Coordinates of C-alpha atoms in Angstrom, one line a residue:
M469 CA 49.3 23.7 53.7
W470 CA 50.3 27.7 52.3
F471 CA 53.9 28.4 53.0
T472 CA 55.2 31.6 55.5
P473 CA 58.1 32.2 56.1
N474 CA 58.9 32.9 59.6
D475 CA 59.9 29.4 60.7
V476 CA 62.6 30.1 58.0
I477 CA 63.1 33.5 59.6
N478 CA 63.5 32.7 62.8
K479 CA 66.2 30.1 62.0
Q480 CA 68.5 33.1 62.4
R481 CA 70.1 32.9 59.2
L482 CA 71.3 36.1 56.9
F483 CA 70.3 33.9 53.9
N484 CA 67.5 31.8 53.5
F485 CA 67.0 29.7 50.4
V486 CA 63.4 28.4 50.0
T487 CA 62.6 25.7 46.9
G488 CA 59.0 25.1 46.6
P489 CA 56.0 23.5 44.4
K490 CA 54.2 25.7 42.4
G491 CA 51.4 27.7 43.9
D492 CA 52.1 26.6 47.2
G493 CA 52.3 30.5 48.3
K494 CA 55.9 31.1 49.0
T495 CA 55.5 35.0 47.1
T496 CA 52.2 35.4 48.9
G497 CA 53.7 34.5 52.2
C498 CA 56.9 36.7 51.7
R499 CA 54.9 40.0 50.6
N500 CA 52.7 39.2 53.4
Y501 CA 55.1 38.7 55.9
G502 CA 57.0 42.1 54.8
L503 CA 53.6 44.0 55.7
D504 CA 53.2 42.8 58.3
L505 CA 56.4 43.6 59.6
F506 CA 55.6 47.0 58.5
C507 CA 52.2 47.5 59.9
K508 CA 53.2 46.1 63.3
D509 CA 56.1 48.2 64.0
S510 CA 54.5 51.4 65.8
D511 CA 56.7 53.7 64.4
K512 CA 56.1 52.2 60.6
Q513 CA 59.7 52.2 60.0
A514 CA 60.4 48.6 59.5
E515 CA 60.9 48.5 55.0
F516 CA 61.5 45.8 53.3
C517 CA 62.7 45.3 49.5
V518 CA 61.7 43.2 46.7
I519 CA 64.7 42.1 43.8
R520 CA 63.6 40.6 40.5
R521 CA 66.8 39.4 38.1
Y522 CA 65.9 41.4 35.4
K523 CA 64.3 45.1 34.6
T524 CA 61.3 44.0 32.7
E525 CA 60.0 41.2 35.3
T526 CA 60.3 43.9 38.0
Q527 CA 58.2 46.9 35.6
A528 CA 55.9 44.2 35.2
T529 CA 54.6 43.5 38.9
Y530 CA 55.4 46.3 41.1
K531 CA 52.8 48.6 40.6
K532 CA 50.6 45.9 41.1
Y533 CA 52.3 44.0 43.5
F534 CA 50.4 44.3 46.8
D535 CA 46.8 44.2 45.3
D536 CA 46.1 40.7 46.2
I537 CA 47.4 40.5 49.9
N538 CA 46.3 43.7 50.7
T539 CA 42.9 42.6 50.1
K540 CA 43.3 38.8 51.2
F541 CA 44.7 39.8 54.7
N542 CA 42.3 42.7 55.2
Y543 CA 44.7 45.7 55.2
G544 CA 42.8 48.2 54.1
L545 CA 45.9 49.9 53.4
D546 CA 46.0 52.7 50.2
I547 CA 49.0 52.1 48.6
K548 CA 50.5 54.3 46.2
Y549 CA 54.1 53.9 44.1
R550 CA 56.4 56.7 43.9
G551 CA 59.7 55.6 41.7
R552 CA 60.8 52.5 42.4
S553 CA 58.9 52.5 46.1
A554 CA 56.0 51.6 47.4
G555 CA 54.2 53.1 50.4
I556 CA 51.2 54.7 52.2
M557 CA 50.5 58.2 52.5
I558 CA 51.0 59.8 56.5
E559 CA 50.5 63.0 58.3
S560 CA 53.7 64.5 59.5
K561 CA 53.8 65.9 62.7
T562 CA 53.8 69.3 61.3
G563 CA 50.2 68.2 59.3
E564 CA 51.7 67.9 56.3
E565 CA 50.9 64.7 54.3
I566 CA 54.3 62.6 53.5
F567 CA 54.8 59.8 51.6
K568 CA 56.0 56.7 53.5
P569 CA 57.9 53.8 52.2
I570 CA 56.9 50.7 52.8
C571 CA 58.7 48.4 50.0
H572 CA 61.2 48.9 47.8
F573 CA 62.2 47.1 44.4
F574 CA 65.6 46.5 42.7
S575 CA 66.1 45.0 39.4
L576 CA 69.9 42.9 39.8
S577 CA 70.6 43.2 36.5
T578 CA 70.5 46.9 36.1
D579 CA 71.1 47.8 39.9
A580 CA 73.8 45.6 41.5
G581 CA 76.6 48.8 40.9
I582 CA 74.0 51.4 42.1
Q583 CA 75.9 53.8 44.4
G584 CA 74.4 56.1 46.8
I585 CA 70.9 54.1 47.9
N586 CA 70.8 55.1 51.4
L587 CA 67.4 53.0 53.0
P588 CA 68.3 52.9 56.9
N589 CA 65.0 51.3 57.7
L590 CA 65.8 48.7 55.5
R591 CA 64.6 45.1 58.0
F592 CA 63.6 42.6 55.0
M593 CA 64.7 41.7 51.4
I594 CA 62.8 39.2 48.8
F595 CA 64.7 37.9 46.3
E596 CA 61.2 36.4 43.8
E597 CA 61.6 34.0 41.0
I598 CA 65.2 33.0 41.6
F599 CA 65.9 29.9 40.3
L600 CA 65.4 29.4 36.3
D601 CA 64.5 26.6 33.6
P602 CA 67.3 27.0 31.0
R603 CA 65.3 25.5 28.7
K604 CA 63.0 28.7 27.9
G605 CA 66.0 30.3 27.1
K606 CA 66.3 31.9 30.3
R607 CA 69.7 32.8 32.1
Y608 CA 72.1 33.6 34.9
L609 CA 73.1 36.8 35.1
K610 CA 77.1 36.8 35.0
N611 CA 78.6 35.3 38.2
E612 CA 75.3 36.2 39.5
P613 CA 75.7 35.8 43.3
E614 CA 78.8 37.8 43.3
E615 CA 76.4 40.5 41.7
F616 CA 74.0 39.9 44.2
A617 CA 76.4 40.4 47.2
R618 CA 77.2 43.5 46.0
L619 CA 73.5 44.8 45.6
Y620 CA 73.1 43.5 49.4
D621 CA 76.4 45.3 50.6
T622 CA 74.8 48.9 49.1
L623 CA 71.0 48.4 50.1
A624 CA 71.6 46.4 53.3
R625 CA 75.3 48.3 54.8
P626 CA 76.3 45.1 57.0
S627 CA 79.6 46.6 57.8
D628 CA 77.5 49.8 59.4
P629 CA 77.5 48.9 62.9
A630 CA 74.3 51.5 63.0
R631 CA 72.8 49.7 60.7
K632 CA 70.3 46.4 61.7
R633 CA 70.6 43.2 60.4
V634 CA 68.7 42.7 56.9
P635 CA 67.9 38.7 56.2
V636 CA 67.3 37.5 52.9
I637 CA 64.7 35.1 51.6
F638 CA 65.3 33.3 48.5
I639 CA 62.2 31.8 46.5
G640 CA 62.0 29.7 43.8
N641 CA 60.7 26.5 42.0
S642 CA 62.6 23.6 41.7
F643 CA 64.3 23.3 38.8
A644 CA 67.6 22.0 39.4
S645 CA 69.5 21.4 43.0
S646 CA 72.7 22.3 41.3
N647 CA 72.9 26.1 40.5
P648 CA 74.9 29.2 40.6
Y649 CA 73.7 29.8 44.0
Y650 CA 74.2 26.3 45.8
D651 CA 77.2 25.8 44.3
F652 CA 78.6 29.0 44.9
F653 CA 77.5 28.8 48.8
H654 CA 78.3 25.2 49.1
I655 CA 74.7 23.9 49.4
S656 CA 74.2 20.8 49.4
L657 CA 70.8 20.1 51.2
N658 CA 70.3 16.6 53.6
A659 CA 67.8 14.2 53.3
N660 CA 65.1 16.4 55.5
G661 CA 65.6 19.0 52.6
E662 CA 67.4 21.0 54.3
F663 CA 71.1 22.7 54.6
K664 CA 72.1 24.1 57.6
S665 CA 75.5 26.3 57.9
K666 CA 76.0 28.9 60.6
N667 CA 74.7 32.1 58.3
I668 CA 73.2 30.4 55.6
Y669 CA 69.7 27.7 55.6
A670 CA 67.9 26.4 53.2
L671 CA 64.7 23.9 52.9
H672 CA 63.3 22.4 50.2
I673 CA 59.9 22.2 51.2
Q674 CA 58.6 18.6 51.4
D675 CA 54.4 19.7 52.1
K676 CA 52.3 16.1 52.1
E677 CA 49.2 18.1 52.6
F678 CA 49.7 20.5 49.6
S679 CA 51.0 17.5 47.6
E680 CA 48.1 15.5 48.5
Y681 CA 45.6 18.5 47.6
A682 CA 47.5 19.4 44.4
N683 CA 47.5 16.1 42.9
N684 CA 43.5 15.7 43.9
T685 CA 42.9 18.7 41.1
E686 CA 41.2 17.4 38.0
F687 CA 44.9 19.2 36.0
G688 CA 46.8 17.5 38.8
R689 CA 44.9 14.0 38.1
I690 CA 45.5 14.6 34.2
M691 CA 49.1 15.3 35.0
S692 CA 49.9 12.6 37.8
N693 CA 53.1 10.5 36.8
T694 CA 54.2 13.1 34.6
A695 CA 57.6 14.8 35.5
Y696 CA 56.0 18.0 35.4
G697 CA 53.4 16.7 37.9
K698 CA 56.4 15.6 40.1
H699 CA 58.2 18.9 40.0
A700 CA 55.1 21.6 39.8
F701 CA 53.2 19.4 43.2
D702 CA 55.7 16.7 44.5
N703 CA 58.5 19.2 44.7
D704 CA 61.0 17.2 42.4
F705 CA 63.8 18.7 40.7
L706 CA 62.5 19.0 37.3
L707 CA 65.5 18.9 35.6
D708 CA 68.2 16.9 38.2
N709 CA 69.3 13.7 36.1
F710 CA 71.4 11.8 37.4
D711 CA 72.6 9.5 34.5
F712 CA 76.5 9.2 34.0
V713 CA 77.0 10.4 37.9
D714 CA 78.9 7.9 39.4
K715 CA 81.0 9.5 42.6
D716 CA 82.7 6.1 43.1
F717 CA 83.9 5.8 39.4
K718 CA 87.3 4.4 39.5
K719 CA 90.0 6.9 38.2
S720 CA 93.1 5.8 36.3
H721 CA 95.6 8.3 35.3
L722 CA 95.3 12.3 34.9
L723 CA 94.6 13.0 31.2
Y724 CA 94.1 16.9 32.3
N725 CA 93.1 19.6 34.2
F726 CA 90.3 22.6 33.5
I727 CA 89.2 25.6 35.1
Y728 CA 85.7 27.2 35.0
N729 CA 84.0 29.9 37.1
G730 CA 87.5 30.0 39.1
K731 CA 87.7 26.3 40.1
T732 CA 89.4 23.6 38.9
Y733 CA 88.8 19.7 37.8
G734 CA 90.9 17.1 36.4
V735 CA 89.7 14.8 33.7
W736 CA 91.3 11.1 34.5
I737 CA 90.7 8.4 31.6
N738 CA 90.4 4.6 32.6
A739 CA 91.7 2.5 30.1
K740 CA 90.3 -0.9 31.6
A741 CA 86.4 0.9 31.4
S742 CA 87.5 2.9 28.2
A743 CA 85.8 5.8 30.0
L744 CA 86.5 9.6 31.2
F745 CA 86.1 11.0 34.5
V746 CA 85.5 14.7 35.5
S747 CA 86.2 15.0 38.9
S748 CA 86.3 18.0 41.5
K749 CA 90.3 16.1 41.9
Y750 CA 93.4 17.1 39.8
D751 CA 97.1 17.9 39.6
P752 CA 98.4 21.1 40.1
S753 CA 101.6 20.1 38.4
C754 CA 99.9 18.8 35.7
I755 CA 101.3 20.5 32.0
R756 CA 98.3 20.2 30.2
S757 CA 95.4 22.9 31.5
Y758 CA 92.4 24.2 29.8
S759 CA 91.0 27.3 30.8
F760 CA 87.4 28.1 28.7
T761 CA 86.5 31.9 29.8
T762 CA 88.6 34.6 29.5
D763 CA 88.5 35.3 33.7
D764 CA 89.8 31.9 34.2
L765 CA 93.1 32.5 31.9
K766 CA 96.3 32.0 33.7
P767 CA 99.8 31.5 32.4
N768 CA 100.7 28.5 30.6
F769 CA 96.7 27.7 30.9
L770 CA 95.4 26.7 26.9
T771 CA 92.2 28.4 25.8
A772 CA 89.0 26.8 24.4
K773 CA 90.2 26.6 20.8
M774 CA 93.1 24.8 21.7
F775 CA 90.9 22.7 23.4
T776 CA 89.2 21.3 20.2
R777 CA 92.0 21.7 18.6
N778 CA 94.2 18.8 20.5
K779 CA 93.9 15.0 20.9
Q780 CA 92.9 15.8 24.5
G781 CA 89.9 17.8 23.3
E782 CA 89.0 15.2 20.6
L783 CA 89.0 12.3 23.3
T784 CA 86.7 14.0 24.9
K785 CA 84.3 14.9 22.9
F786 CA 84.5 11.1 21.3
A787 CA 83.8 10.0 25.0
Y788 CA 80.8 12.4 25.2
N789 CA 79.1 11.3 22.0
T790 CA 79.7 7.9 22.6
G791 CA 78.0 7.5 26.6
C792 CA 81.4 7.1 27.8
L793 CA 82.0 10.4 30.2
Y794 CA 81.2 10.0 33.9
F795 CA 81.2 12.9 36.2
E796 CA 81.8 12.7 39.9
S797 CA 78.7 14.9 40.9
L798 CA 75.7 16.7 39.5
Q799 CA 77.2 20.0 39.6
I800 CA 79.9 19.1 37.4
K801 CA 78.1 17.4 34.8
N802 CA 76.4 20.5 34.6
V803 CA 79.5 22.4 34.6
W804 CA 80.7 20.2 31.5
F805 CA 77.1 20.8 29.9
D806 CA 77.9 24.5 29.9
I807 CA 81.7 24.1 28.6
A808 CA 80.3 21.5 25.5
H809 CA 77.7 24.7 25.1
L810 CA 80.7 27.5 24.8
C811 CA 82.7 24.8 22.5
N812 CA 80.3 23.8 20.2
L813 CA 80.6 19.8 21.1

């Protein structure tokens, strides 16, 4: 009924993404897995680390990180905190009492470029609360998947043959199936809520037992048949809205290309349907191409300011405001909403 990461880790993928309903034990299960890993290691050398997005999140949680599982699972450890680490005091071979790390805490926003960290005993990573609800004013970091890759490379040292493999489990609630990580790693869940590649595994939890339990609580009955209830108890993606998504939309001719976060898209016009269509298909020879960030700007590309001033921008804005703008996928729809926000459309 409650989540444990063992089955996910046993898939033997390096990066593992898990989206689940609120309160199903993702965080507790992963923390317990890391602590159990340390306790079962005969030399007490198996350490793990926890990553949060912002330093304020890390500071708010880390000094009470093990309070619940230490009691709940009867570890009985006297856990101490030293700097960015949690651990226990043990007696060395010389009889001296020394600090033995169990877990290390990092914040992606401030630690992605960190250097000089040496964690040779690192065996496991947890990235907590990886997925965000942008309606609450929260934002992913710029180029966040790449920033995580920088931090992972520093901590895990995967190119060092002397270091052991360090799998990561990313955990969060189901806000949107299109997000920076799934888009960056080309993760698309199948009908069973899974994605598998040689190095990546993703799981969208479908726990009928938990869902039934949560829906039958007093709060669950109050929130039944609401979008929040389906998200919190049945693990529906809260922000997924497939209105205007039509992968079979008939294109007519290309109006312009644009590039966003390194990917190029085409905007097509269908005069018969009086509609525009944003697609992953484009014509590289098209002379009308736009970039919406300085990182994407290339020779002969026009900027967002030019887009809002000319007929391509005006026509796109009109189609958007009159419900005549369609998208090939939910991911592309979300890209467009980012651009609309940047251009104040």
